[in-house]
XYZ file of C-alpha atoms in Angstrom:
374
model
C 0.000 0.000 0.000
C 1.215 3.504 -0.832
C -1.506 5.974 0.135
C -3.095 6.898 3.467
C -6.633 5.975 2.408
C -5.462 2.421 1.743
C -4.582 2.110 5.445
C -8.155 3.151 6.290
C -10.018 0.727 4.033
C -13.180 -0.438 5.824
C -13.383 -3.742 3.924
C -9.836 -4.655 4.897
C -10.592 -3.631 8.489
C -13.613 -5.963 8.581
C -11.520 -8.793 7.136
C -8.868 -8.252 9.814
C -11.592 -8.094 12.452
C -12.848 -11.543 11.398
C -9.349 -12.996 11.538
C -8.821 -11.477 14.988
C -12.069 -13.002 16.242
C -11.073 -16.419 14.881
C -7.890 -16.375 16.976
C -9.607 -15.588 20.278
C -9.720 -18.605 22.576
C -13.234 -19.253 23.970
C -13.567 -18.188 27.577
C -10.309 -16.209 27.580
C -9.916 -12.454 27.879
C -6.989 -10.469 26.505
C -5.474 -7.192 27.649
C -3.004 -5.346 25.408
C -1.324 -2.037 26.164
C -0.776 0.527 23.451
C 2.269 2.312 24.820
C 2.066 5.379 22.586
C -0.528 8.131 22.984
C -0.709 8.467 19.203
C -2.100 4.928 19.053
C -4.730 5.795 21.665
C -5.968 8.683 19.524
C -6.136 6.498 16.409
C -8.089 3.812 18.278
C -10.808 6.192 19.465
C -10.818 8.557 16.505
C -11.570 5.660 14.138
C -13.664 3.562 16.540
C -11.347 0.557 16.355
C -12.793 -0.969 19.520
C -15.907 -1.751 17.464
C -13.761 -4.015 15.269
C -12.507 -6.055 18.230
C -14.297 -8.768 20.206
C -15.445 -7.775 23.680
C -12.896 -10.199 25.112
C -10.061 -7.887 23.968
C -9.316 -4.820 26.073
C -6.881 -2.140 25.002
C -5.304 -0.049 27.763
C -3.088 2.967 27.301
C 0.410 3.347 28.665
C 2.867 6.105 29.605
C 3.836 6.995 26.031
C 2.707 10.628 26.162
C 5.839 12.708 26.858
C 3.967 15.756 28.130
C 1.770 13.654 30.415
C 4.639 12.077 32.353
C 6.354 15.366 33.272
C 5.866 15.901 37.039
C 4.500 19.204 38.290
C 7.756 20.061 40.018
C 9.654 20.175 36.725
C 7.075 22.613 35.324
C 7.634 24.817 38.368
C 11.408 24.604 37.847
C 10.979 25.778 34.245
C 8.779 28.671 35.379
C 11.440 29.618 37.922
C 14.034 29.795 35.125
C 11.677 31.854 32.962
C 11.285 34.405 35.759
C 15.022 35.139 35.918
C 16.303 38.421 34.437
C 16.858 38.544 30.677
C 15.581 34.976 30.127
C 13.479 33.817 27.190
C 11.986 30.377 27.817
C 10.969 28.461 24.680
C 8.725 25.429 24.533
C 6.648 23.216 22.305
C 3.018 24.279 22.182
C 1.560 21.348 24.100
C 3.639 22.283 27.176
C 2.152 25.769 27.385
C -1.010 24.703 29.245
C 0.481 21.903 31.367
C -0.330 22.757 34.992
C 2.396 22.927 37.599
C 2.080 23.791 41.257
C 2.410 27.484 40.366
C 0.252 27.436 37.260
C 1.140 26.922 33.611
C 3.464 28.628 31.128
C 0.487 30.625 29.889
C -0.195 31.816 33.438
C 3.434 32.869 33.858
C 3.377 34.675 30.520
C 0.356 36.637 31.710
C 2.360 37.626 34.800
C 5.238 38.965 32.732
C 7.540 36.032 31.976
C 8.810 35.775 28.391
C 7.817 32.249 27.337
C 7.534 31.592 23.617
C 6.177 28.678 21.646
C 8.507 27.128 19.082
C 8.153 24.259 16.632
C 11.746 23.053 16.971
C 14.794 23.584 19.203
C 16.378 25.136 16.121
C 13.765 27.917 16.418
C 15.036 28.551 19.943
C 18.611 28.685 18.662
C 17.508 31.183 16.012
C 16.040 33.406 18.741
C 19.337 33.180 20.653
C 21.253 34.354 17.585
C 18.784 37.187 17.028
C 18.823 38.354 20.671
C 22.416 37.920 21.906
C 21.770 39.997 25.056
C 19.092 37.566 26.287
C 19.509 34.071 27.745
C 17.405 31.665 25.686
C 16.392 28.350 27.277
C 14.705 25.500 25.434
C 12.355 23.314 27.503
C 13.348 19.945 26.065
C 10.744 17.211 26.509
C 9.904 13.949 24.825
C 11.011 10.369 24.416
C 13.758 9.245 22.093
C 11.653 10.558 19.190
C 12.467 14.218 19.878
C 15.792 13.783 21.688
C 17.954 13.740 18.518
C 16.714 17.183 17.461
C 17.711 18.589 20.856
C 21.117 16.919 20.670
C 21.754 18.156 17.135
C 20.765 21.707 18.136
C 23.251 21.654 21.015
C 25.955 20.417 18.624
C 25.136 23.262 16.235
C 25.146 25.837 19.046
C 28.569 24.576 20.122
C 29.892 24.645 16.560
C 28.681 28.246 16.126
C 29.771 29.245 19.648
C 26.302 30.556 20.576
C 26.815 31.095 24.308
C 23.388 32.461 25.274
C 21.511 29.249 24.397
C 20.848 26.397 26.843
C 18.590 23.398 27.307
C 16.438 22.462 30.301
C 16.560 18.740 29.627
C 13.518 16.616 30.467
C 13.971 13.900 27.858
C 12.861 10.470 29.063
C 13.435 6.936 27.789
C 10.692 4.417 27.125
C 12.290 1.104 28.108
C 12.562 1.713 31.900
C 8.929 2.874 31.964
C 7.744 -0.323 30.273
C 9.814 -2.374 32.731
C 8.258 -0.487 35.649
C 4.802 -1.372 34.338
C 5.766 -5.026 33.896
C 7.046 -5.106 37.477
C 3.925 -3.395 38.838
C 1.395 -5.625 40.652
C -1.457 -3.317 39.564
C -1.715 -4.530 35.991
C -1.550 -7.853 34.170
C -0.996 -7.624 30.439
C -0.967 -10.193 27.639
C 1.127 -8.118 25.241
C 2.152 -4.704 23.975
C 1.454 -2.614 20.913
C 4.907 -1.049 20.692
C 5.465 2.673 20.041
C 6.098 3.496 16.411
C 7.735 6.912 16.620
C 10.179 5.999 19.393
C 11.122 2.849 17.523
C 12.184 4.826 14.449
C 15.077 5.975 16.647
C 15.845 3.069 18.989
C 14.744 0.228 16.688
C 13.259 -3.054 17.926
C 16.131 -4.729 19.756
C 15.666 -2.856 23.067
C 12.255 -4.539 23.507
C 13.608 -8.082 23.336
C 13.828 -8.380 27.131
C 10.019 -8.093 27.298
C 9.566 -11.329 25.349
C 12.623 -13.056 26.791
C 12.312 -12.200 30.495
C 8.585 -11.557 30.907
C 7.097 -13.836 28.256
C 5.016 -11.050 26.707
C 4.852 -10.472 22.943
C 5.344 -6.987 21.530
C 4.499 -5.730 18.056
C 5.817 -2.336 16.961
C 2.894 -0.709 15.158
C 2.152 2.179 12.820
C -0.518 4.782 13.410
C -3.191 4.099 10.817
C -6.289 2.008 11.646
C -5.132 -1.044 9.685
C -1.704 -0.819 11.320
C -3.221 -1.185 14.767
C -5.671 -3.914 13.799
C -2.866 -5.872 12.150
C -0.704 -5.493 15.252
C -3.525 -6.907 17.410
C -3.823 -9.800 14.972
C -0.051 -10.414 15.170
C -0.158 -10.413 18.982
C -3.048 -12.895 19.047
C -1.296 -15.120 16.507
C 1.778 -15.268 18.724
C -0.324 -16.190 21.739
C -2.257 -18.817 19.768
C 0.999 -20.388 18.609
C 2.608 -20.236 22.037
C 5.229 -17.713 20.948
C 6.556 -14.616 22.688
C 8.579 -12.449 20.323
C 9.219 -8.897 19.206
C 7.776 -8.254 15.745
C 7.803 -5.169 13.551
C 4.500 -4.347 11.878
C 5.771 -0.828 11.061
C 8.661 -2.065 8.927
C 7.962 0.555 6.256
C 9.313 3.160 8.690
C 11.082 1.415 11.598
C 14.497 -0.191 10.986
C 15.235 -3.112 13.289
C 18.501 -1.534 14.456
C 17.084 1.991 14.735
C 18.573 5.243 13.497
C 22.296 4.907 14.154
C 23.141 8.552 13.395
C 20.428 9.830 15.723
C 21.552 7.500 18.509
C 25.145 8.625 18.021
C 24.118 12.286 18.424
C 22.213 11.519 21.618
C 25.167 9.594 23.058
C 27.557 12.433 22.208
C 25.547 15.134 23.982
C 23.616 13.347 26.759
C 23.942 10.648 29.400
C 21.510 8.754 31.612
C 20.432 10.278 34.907
C 20.665 8.040 37.985
C 16.907 8.466 38.449
C 14.018 10.696 37.345
C 10.498 11.300 38.610
C 7.620 10.286 36.340
C 4.071 11.382 36.948
C 2.149 8.343 38.147
C 5.151 6.013 38.142
C 7.333 7.750 40.731
C 11.110 7.682 40.531
C 12.517 5.285 37.926
C 16.242 4.636 37.721
C 18.106 5.423 34.501
C 14.897 6.576 32.825
C 15.858 10.081 31.678
C 18.710 11.993 30.112
C 20.859 14.935 31.146
C 23.579 16.944 29.448
C 27.116 15.590 29.589
C 29.793 17.567 31.415
C 31.354 18.310 28.022
C 28.281 20.415 27.173
C 27.784 21.992 30.610
C 27.792 25.449 29.025
C 24.476 24.534 27.381
C 22.871 22.908 30.437
C 20.247 25.120 32.101
C 20.338 22.968 35.239
C 23.972 23.965 35.722
C 23.535 27.582 34.654
C 20.560 28.422 36.885
C 19.836 27.832 40.561
C 16.800 25.557 40.296
C 14.616 24.791 43.360
C 13.997 21.160 42.402
C 10.953 20.858 44.645
C 8.579 17.923 44.389
C 4.942 18.902 43.904
C 2.097 16.467 44.549
C -0.645 16.154 41.950
C -4.049 17.612 42.870
C -5.980 15.119 44.957
C -8.845 15.031 42.464
C -6.501 14.198 39.559
C -5.924 10.537 38.731
C -3.504 10.980 35.835
C -1.069 8.596 37.497
C -3.490 5.682 37.404
C -4.493 6.571 33.839
C -0.843 6.620 32.695
C -0.278 3.165 34.176
C -3.387 1.795 32.466
C -4.987 0.984 35.813
C -7.900 3.358 35.177
C -9.714 4.326 32.022
C -10.048 8.115 31.743
C -13.822 8.051 32.238
C -13.250 6.352 35.612
C -11.492 9.472 36.923
C -13.724 11.465 39.260
C -13.213 14.781 37.453
C -13.049 13.577 33.834
C -15.321 15.617 31.582
C -16.635 17.718 34.464
C -14.051 19.787 36.323
C -11.317 18.515 33.991
C -11.764 19.283 30.287
C -9.376 20.384 27.516
C -10.418 23.987 28.218
C -9.889 23.666 31.996
C -7.389 20.813 32.471
C -6.493 19.647 35.947
C -4.066 16.961 34.795
C -1.597 16.618 31.932
C -3.475 13.753 30.266
C -6.215 16.205 29.300
C -3.769 18.765 27.889
C -1.534 16.978 25.420
C -2.548 16.063 21.893
C -1.331 12.555 22.796
C -3.000 12.391 26.217
C -5.399 9.535 26.856
C -7.968 11.743 28.589
C -7.944 14.182 25.677
C -8.499 11.290 23.252
C -11.447 9.926 25.232
C -12.957 13.382 25.664
C -12.544 14.525 22.062
C -13.918 11.313 20.594
C -16.847 10.847 22.946
C -15.753 8.036 25.268
C -17.504 9.096 28.468
C -18.509 5.656 29.721
C -17.735 1.959 29.453
C -20.283 1.362 26.715
C -19.699 2.891 23.309
C -22.843 4.255 21.691
C -22.923 2.778 18.216
C -24.086 4.892 15.309
C -27.558 4.246 14.033
C -27.776 2.324 10.763
C -30.612 2.369 8.255
């Protein structure tokens, strides 16, 4: 297939649905986690649950980079933005993420200079244009966006741009998946692996999931047929008694990953001993920081950061949602006090957040209301 509409063919979806149903063992239920928030949005935007037997449950994981940022790190970024002559830059979906002291938008209203950018290179451009200001890029994301941050730091170093720095909040997906596998709260039969992250890290890092935990994983694309085929591939493995890592998204994901991107990350960054994740707590070796070699571009070294921990609002259950323990509509404030216009938690803010997906595509209860047919 070459065109997007071919990956959304209803006849092919129904054929896959029949093959999925034929693989389901009578009396058995299945629970698969789609790690990536992009998959969650595809599932509910296109109503893919209607193509699956009721014995198959899809739960979302911690694959939304904005959603896993703890409130304390947002407050730290606001603290940096409030320093003299600082311009804080950020991706758009971070602008409304609530911290203990409000959001970036709130701080902008109070006088801080926080600007939305589409790329860290935009932040570097601002630094060149305003050499008397200190420009900080709020770097977030999994391995998908980390190479662009690393390459921007390398360019800043090559051009000797001294007023540019990075507040690094990049996280890594593998430790988060391991934390979920080790959690007693959730029992899974397999994983729909993240497609975007895998374009960088490849498929090999997931092999421990099949080898050590006996759970199959299929790296999947983001179109409806991609996800249905990945569910079929997971069920086929279970039916045949296999537990392997397979690549459904082979048209984009190389098995060994993007070697040049990985090399750039390794050059500029190193693993932190530990990092706090919203909902998952502190996870060892799960995030990146700037290497000593690039300390001149590390905002955490250049600014005195409070580093305070901030508890989530009591009403917010984003942590349980991120772990797949709760569906968004089971949260007490979902769709009432917490909406995309008035978010309490990060899962309702991000374009990849599970709560935003459920809200935007009408999943307010366990039962999906099917469209009327003539």
